[in-house]
Amino acid sequence: MQSSLLSRILQRLDFTGVLQLNISKGIESNLLVTVMLNNEQCGNNAKNGIPPFAFNATPQEFDEGFFE
């Protein structure tokens, strides 16, 4: 049985804070996915200048390599 996306996130990522995952349709069959972590416990103001990770790929490409 294949694990769900949320189960895979919890298994592979150890984070503190709010993980924001945005998925939108792109051109043709591509998906635009952005991932950003907000951690209010971090006292370093440099956290505010970190842009979200942005990915643009087909659903198949995400299935094959998003967690690699």
mmCIF file of N, CA and C in Angstrom:
data_model
loop_
_atom_site.group_PDB
_atom_site.id
_atom_site.type_symbol
_atom_site.label_atom_id
_atom_site.label_comp_id
_atom_site.label_asym_id
_atom_site.label_seq_id
_atom_site.Cartn_x
_atom_site.Cartn_y
_atom_site.Cartn_z
ATOM 1 N N MET A 1 0.846 -1.187 0.000
ATOM 2 C CA MET A 1 0.000 0.000 0.000
ATOM 3 C C MET A 1 0.886 1.243 0.000
ATOM 4 N N GLN A 2 0.602 2.160 -0.841
ATOM 5 C CA GLN A 2 1.394 3.385 -0.940
ATOM 6 C C GLN A 2 0.922 4.370 0.124
ATOM 7 N N SER A 3 1.880 5.001 0.798
ATOM 8 C CA SER A 3 1.511 5.951 1.852
ATOM 9 C C SER A 3 1.031 7.268 1.248
ATOM 10 N N SER A 4 0.224 7.976 2.011
ATOM 11 C CA SER A 4 -0.314 9.249 1.535
ATOM 12 C C SER A 4 0.744 10.337 1.584
ATOM 13 N N LEU A 5 0.460 11.431 0.920
ATOM 14 C CA LEU A 5 1.383 12.566 0.891
ATOM 15 C C LEU A 5 1.675 13.063 2.300
ATOM 16 N N LEU A 6 0.638 13.226 3.113
ATOM 17 C CA LEU A 6 0.853 13.740 4.469
ATOM 18 C C LEU A 6 1.651 12.770 5.319
ATOM 19 N N SER A 7 1.421 11.485 5.167
ATOM 20 C CA SER A 7 2.210 10.499 5.902
ATOM 21 C C SER A 7 3.678 10.562 5.509
ATOM 22 N N ARG A 8 3.929 10.751 4.219
ATOM 23 C CA ARG A 8 5.316 10.841 3.746
ATOM 24 C C ARG A 8 5.991 12.097 4.280
ATOM 25 N N ILE A 9 5.256 13.203 4.344
ATOM 26 C CA ILE A 9 5.827 14.437 4.896
ATOM 27 C C ILE A 9 6.216 14.221 6.352
ATOM 28 N N LEU A 10 5.319 13.635 7.125
ATOM 29 C CA LEU A 10 5.599 13.418 8.542
ATOM 30 C C LEU A 10 6.749 12.443 8.764
ATOM 31 N N GLN A 11 6.872 11.437 7.915
ATOM 32 C CA GLN A 11 7.933 10.443 8.050
ATOM 33 C C GLN A 11 9.300 10.996 7.692
ATOM 34 N N ARG A 12 9.365 11.871 6.722
ATOM 35 C CA ARG A 12 10.660 12.288 6.176
ATOM 36 C C ARG A 12 11.137 13.660 6.631
ATOM 37 N N LEU A 13 10.255 14.461 7.163
ATOM 38 C CA LEU A 13 10.643 15.806 7.554
ATOM 39 C C LEU A 13 10.450 16.001 9.051
ATOM 40 N N ASP A 14 11.459 16.520 9.682
ATOM 41 C CA ASP A 14 11.371 16.863 11.094
ATOM 42 C C ASP A 14 11.441 18.380 11.173
ATOM 43 N N PHE A 15 10.319 19.025 11.508
ATOM 44 C CA PHE A 15 10.300 20.476 11.514
ATOM 45 C C PHE A 15 9.499 20.985 12.698
ATOM 46 N N THR A 16 9.772 22.231 13.054
ATOM 47 C CA THR A 16 9.009 22.942 14.073
ATOM 48 C C THR A 16 8.391 24.159 13.406
ATOM 49 N N GLY A 17 7.116 24.351 13.582
ATOM 50 C CA GLY A 17 6.445 25.501 12.989
ATOM 51 C C GLY A 17 5.313 25.080 12.086
ATOM 52 N N VAL A 18 4.941 25.981 11.194
ATOM 53 C CA VAL A 18 3.835 25.756 10.271
ATOM 54 C C VAL A 18 4.416 25.543 8.873
ATOM 55 N N LEU A 19 4.152 24.376 8.302
ATOM 56 C CA LEU A 19 4.601 24.069 6.951
ATOM 57 C C LEU A 19 3.463 24.374 5.990
ATOM 58 N N GLN A 20 3.688 25.338 5.094
ATOM 59 C CA GLN A 20 2.668 25.725 4.119
ATOM 60 C C GLN A 20 2.999 25.080 2.783
ATOM 61 N N LEU A 21 2.039 24.353 2.248
ATOM 62 C CA LEU A 21 2.192 23.665 0.972
ATOM 63 C C LEU A 21 1.077 24.155 0.058
ATOM 64 N N ASN A 22 1.446 24.862 -1.008
ATOM 65 C CA ASN A 22 0.470 25.397 -1.970
ATOM 66 C C ASN A 22 0.637 24.671 -3.292
ATOM 67 N N ILE A 23 -0.475 24.229 -3.841
ATOM 68 C CA ILE A 23 -0.468 23.528 -5.128
ATOM 69 C C ILE A 23 -1.454 24.233 -6.048
ATOM 70 N N SER A 24 -0.978 24.613 -7.229
ATOM 71 C CA SER A 24 -1.864 25.242 -8.210
ATOM 72 C C SER A 24 -1.561 24.680 -9.594
ATOM 73 N N LYS A 25 -2.514 24.804 -10.467
ATOM 74 C CA LYS A 25 -2.333 24.332 -11.835
ATOM 75 C C LYS A 25 -1.474 25.317 -12.601
ATOM 76 N N GLY A 26 -0.551 24.775 -13.375
ATOM 77 C CA GLY A 26 0.300 25.603 -14.206
ATOM 78 C C GLY A 26 -0.102 25.471 -15.664
ATOM 79 N N ILE A 27 0.821 25.781 -16.530
ATOM 80 C CA ILE A 27 0.582 25.679 -17.969
ATOM 81 C C ILE A 27 0.539 24.209 -18.367
ATOM 82 N N GLU A 28 -0.411 23.890 -19.241
ATOM 83 C CA GLU A 28 -0.633 22.525 -19.725
ATOM 84 C C GLU A 28 -0.891 21.600 -18.549
ATOM 85 N N SER A 29 -0.103 20.553 -18.371
ATOM 86 C CA SER A 29 -0.371 19.583 -17.302
ATOM 87 C C SER A 29 0.550 19.770 -16.098
ATOM 88 N N ASN A 30 1.288 20.866 -16.050
ATOM 89 C CA ASN A 30 2.205 21.092 -14.935
ATOM 90 C C ASN A 30 1.492 21.556 -13.673
ATOM 91 N N LEU A 31 2.122 21.305 -12.542
ATOM 92 C CA LEU A 31 1.678 21.809 -11.260
ATOM 93 C C LEU A 31 2.722 22.769 -10.725
ATOM 94 N N LEU A 32 2.281 23.815 -10.075
ATOM 95 C CA LEU A 32 3.174 24.734 -9.383
ATOM 96 C C LEU A 32 3.014 24.454 -7.890
ATOM 97 N N VAL A 33 4.104 24.087 -7.245
ATOM 98 C CA VAL A 33 4.064 23.751 -5.829
ATOM 99 C C VAL A 33 5.057 24.641 -5.096
ATOM 100 N N THR A 34 4.587 25.313 -4.058
ATOM 101 C CA THR A 34 5.481 26.101 -3.207
ATOM 102 C C THR A 34 5.392 25.554 -1.796
ATOM 103 N N VAL A 35 6.543 25.538 -1.135
ATOM 104 C CA VAL A 35 6.644 25.027 0.227
ATOM 105 C C VAL A 35 7.369 26.077 1.058
ATOM 106 N N MET A 36 6.757 26.445 2.185
ATOM 107 C CA MET A 36 7.370 27.438 3.057
ATOM 108 C C MET A 36 7.152 27.042 4.510
ATOM 109 N N LEU A 37 8.196 27.211 5.310
ATOM 110 C CA LEU A 37 8.121 26.913 6.730
ATOM 111 C C LEU A 37 8.143 28.212 7.522
ATOM 112 N N ASN A 38 7.132 28.414 8.348
ATOM 113 C CA ASN A 38 7.074 29.557 9.259
ATOM 114 C C ASN A 38 7.315 29.041 10.669
ATOM 115 N N ASN A 39 8.375 29.540 11.302
ATOM 116 C CA ASN A 39 8.713 29.108 12.649
ATOM 117 C C ASN A 39 8.859 30.345 13.527
ATOM 118 N N GLU A 40 7.838 30.646 14.289
ATOM 119 C CA GLU A 40 7.849 31.825 15.160
ATOM 120 C C GLU A 40 8.829 31.675 16.314
ATOM 121 N N GLN A 41 9.260 30.448 16.619
ATOM 122 C CA GLN A 41 10.205 30.227 17.710
ATOM 123 C C GLN A 41 11.631 30.608 17.333
ATOM 124 N N CYS A 42 11.893 30.747 16.048
ATOM 125 C CA CYS A 42 13.229 31.121 15.583
ATOM 126 C C CYS A 42 13.448 32.604 15.864
ATOM 127 N N GLY A 43 14.505 32.942 16.571
ATOM 128 C CA GLY A 43 14.768 34.322 16.937
ATOM 129 C C GLY A 43 15.596 35.101 15.934
ATOM 130 N N ASN A 44 16.061 34.460 14.893
ATOM 131 C CA ASN A 44 16.898 35.107 13.901
ATOM 132 C C ASN A 44 16.013 35.774 12.844
ATOM 133 N N ASN A 45 16.138 37.084 12.665
ATOM 134 C CA ASN A 45 15.312 37.803 11.694
ATOM 135 C C ASN A 45 15.615 37.448 10.246
ATOM 136 N N ALA A 46 16.719 36.750 9.995
ATOM 137 C CA ALA A 46 17.040 36.332 8.629
ATOM 138 C C ALA A 46 15.973 35.386 8.084
ATOM 139 N N LYS A 47 15.215 34.753 8.971
ATOM 140 C CA LYS A 47 14.156 33.841 8.530
ATOM 141 C C LYS A 47 13.139 34.556 7.650
ATOM 142 N N ASN A 48 12.972 35.854 7.852
ATOM 143 C CA ASN A 48 11.983 36.613 7.084
ATOM 144 C C ASN A 48 12.399 36.843 5.629
ATOM 145 N N GLY A 49 13.670 36.659 5.325
ATOM 146 C CA GLY A 49 14.161 36.871 3.968
ATOM 147 C C GLY A 49 14.294 35.594 3.160
ATOM 148 N N ILE A 50 13.885 34.467 3.720
ATOM 149 C CA ILE A 50 14.004 33.193 3.010
ATOM 150 C C ILE A 50 12.755 32.978 2.164
ATOM 151 N N PRO A 51 12.916 32.889 0.849
ATOM 152 C CA PRO A 51 11.742 32.684 -0.007
ATOM 153 C C PRO A 51 11.263 31.234 0.068
ATOM 154 N N PRO A 52 10.023 30.970 -0.318
ATOM 155 C CA PRO A 52 9.552 29.580 -0.344
ATOM 156 C C PRO A 52 10.252 28.807 -1.461
ATOM 157 N N PHE A 53 10.327 27.487 -1.276
ATOM 158 C CA PHE A 53 10.798 26.622 -2.358
ATOM 159 C C PHE A 53 9.689 26.579 -3.398
ATOM 160 N N ALA A 54 10.047 26.709 -4.657
ATOM 161 C CA ALA A 54 9.051 26.679 -5.726
ATOM 162 C C ALA A 54 9.433 25.598 -6.738
ATOM 163 N N PHE A 55 8.463 24.764 -7.080
ATOM 164 C CA PHE A 55 8.670 23.664 -8.010
ATOM 165 C C PHE A 55 7.629 23.757 -9.116
ATOM 166 N N ASN A 56 8.038 23.442 -10.337
ATOM 167 C CA ASN A 56 7.155 23.448 -11.494
ATOM 168 C C ASN A 56 7.423 22.152 -12.255
ATOM 169 N N ALA A 57 6.473 21.212 -12.195
ATOM 170 C CA ALA A 57 6.690 19.908 -12.818
ATOM 171 C C ALA A 57 5.350 19.244 -13.103
ATOM 172 N N THR A 58 5.408 18.138 -13.836
ATOM 173 C CA THR A 58 4.192 17.360 -14.081
ATOM 174 C C THR A 58 3.866 16.547 -12.828
ATOM 175 N N PRO A 59 2.624 16.119 -12.679
ATOM 176 C CA PRO A 59 2.288 15.272 -11.529
ATOM 177 C C PRO A 59 3.161 14.019 -11.458
ATOM 178 N N GLN A 60 3.476 13.432 -12.589
ATOM 179 C CA GLN A 60 4.318 12.239 -12.610
ATOM 180 C C GLN A 60 5.724 12.552 -12.077
ATOM 181 N N GLU A 61 6.282 13.681 -12.475
ATOM 182 C CA GLU A 61 7.614 14.071 -11.986
ATOM 183 C C GLU A 61 7.599 14.278 -10.478
ATOM 184 N N PHE A 62 6.519 14.864 -9.954
ATOM 185 C CA PHE A 62 6.412 15.013 -8.506
ATOM 186 C C PHE A 62 6.345 13.660 -7.820
ATOM 187 N N ASP A 63 5.553 12.751 -8.368
ATOM 188 C CA ASP A 63 5.436 11.410 -7.790
ATOM 189 C C ASP A 63 6.787 10.706 -7.759
ATOM 190 N N GLU A 64 7.584 10.900 -8.791
ATOM 191 C CA GLU A 64 8.856 10.196 -8.906
ATOM 192 C C GLU A 64 9.980 10.800 -8.078
ATOM 193 N N GLY A 65 9.932 12.110 -7.794
ATOM 194 C CA GLY A 65 11.114 12.684 -7.183
ATOM 195 C C GLY A 65 10.934 13.738 -6.130
ATOM 196 N N PHE A 66 9.719 14.068 -5.723
ATOM 197 C CA PHE A 66 9.535 15.163 -4.777
ATOM 198 C C PHE A 66 10.245 14.909 -3.453
ATOM 199 N N PHE A 67 10.243 13.668 -2.989
ATOM 200 C CA PHE A 67 10.840 13.370 -1.686
ATOM 201 C C PHE A 67 12.240 12.787 -1.798
ATOM 202 N N GLU A 68 12.831 12.815 -2.960
ATOM 203 C CA GLU A 68 14.192 12.277 -3.130
ATOM 204 C C GLU A 68 15.209 13.252 -2.606
#
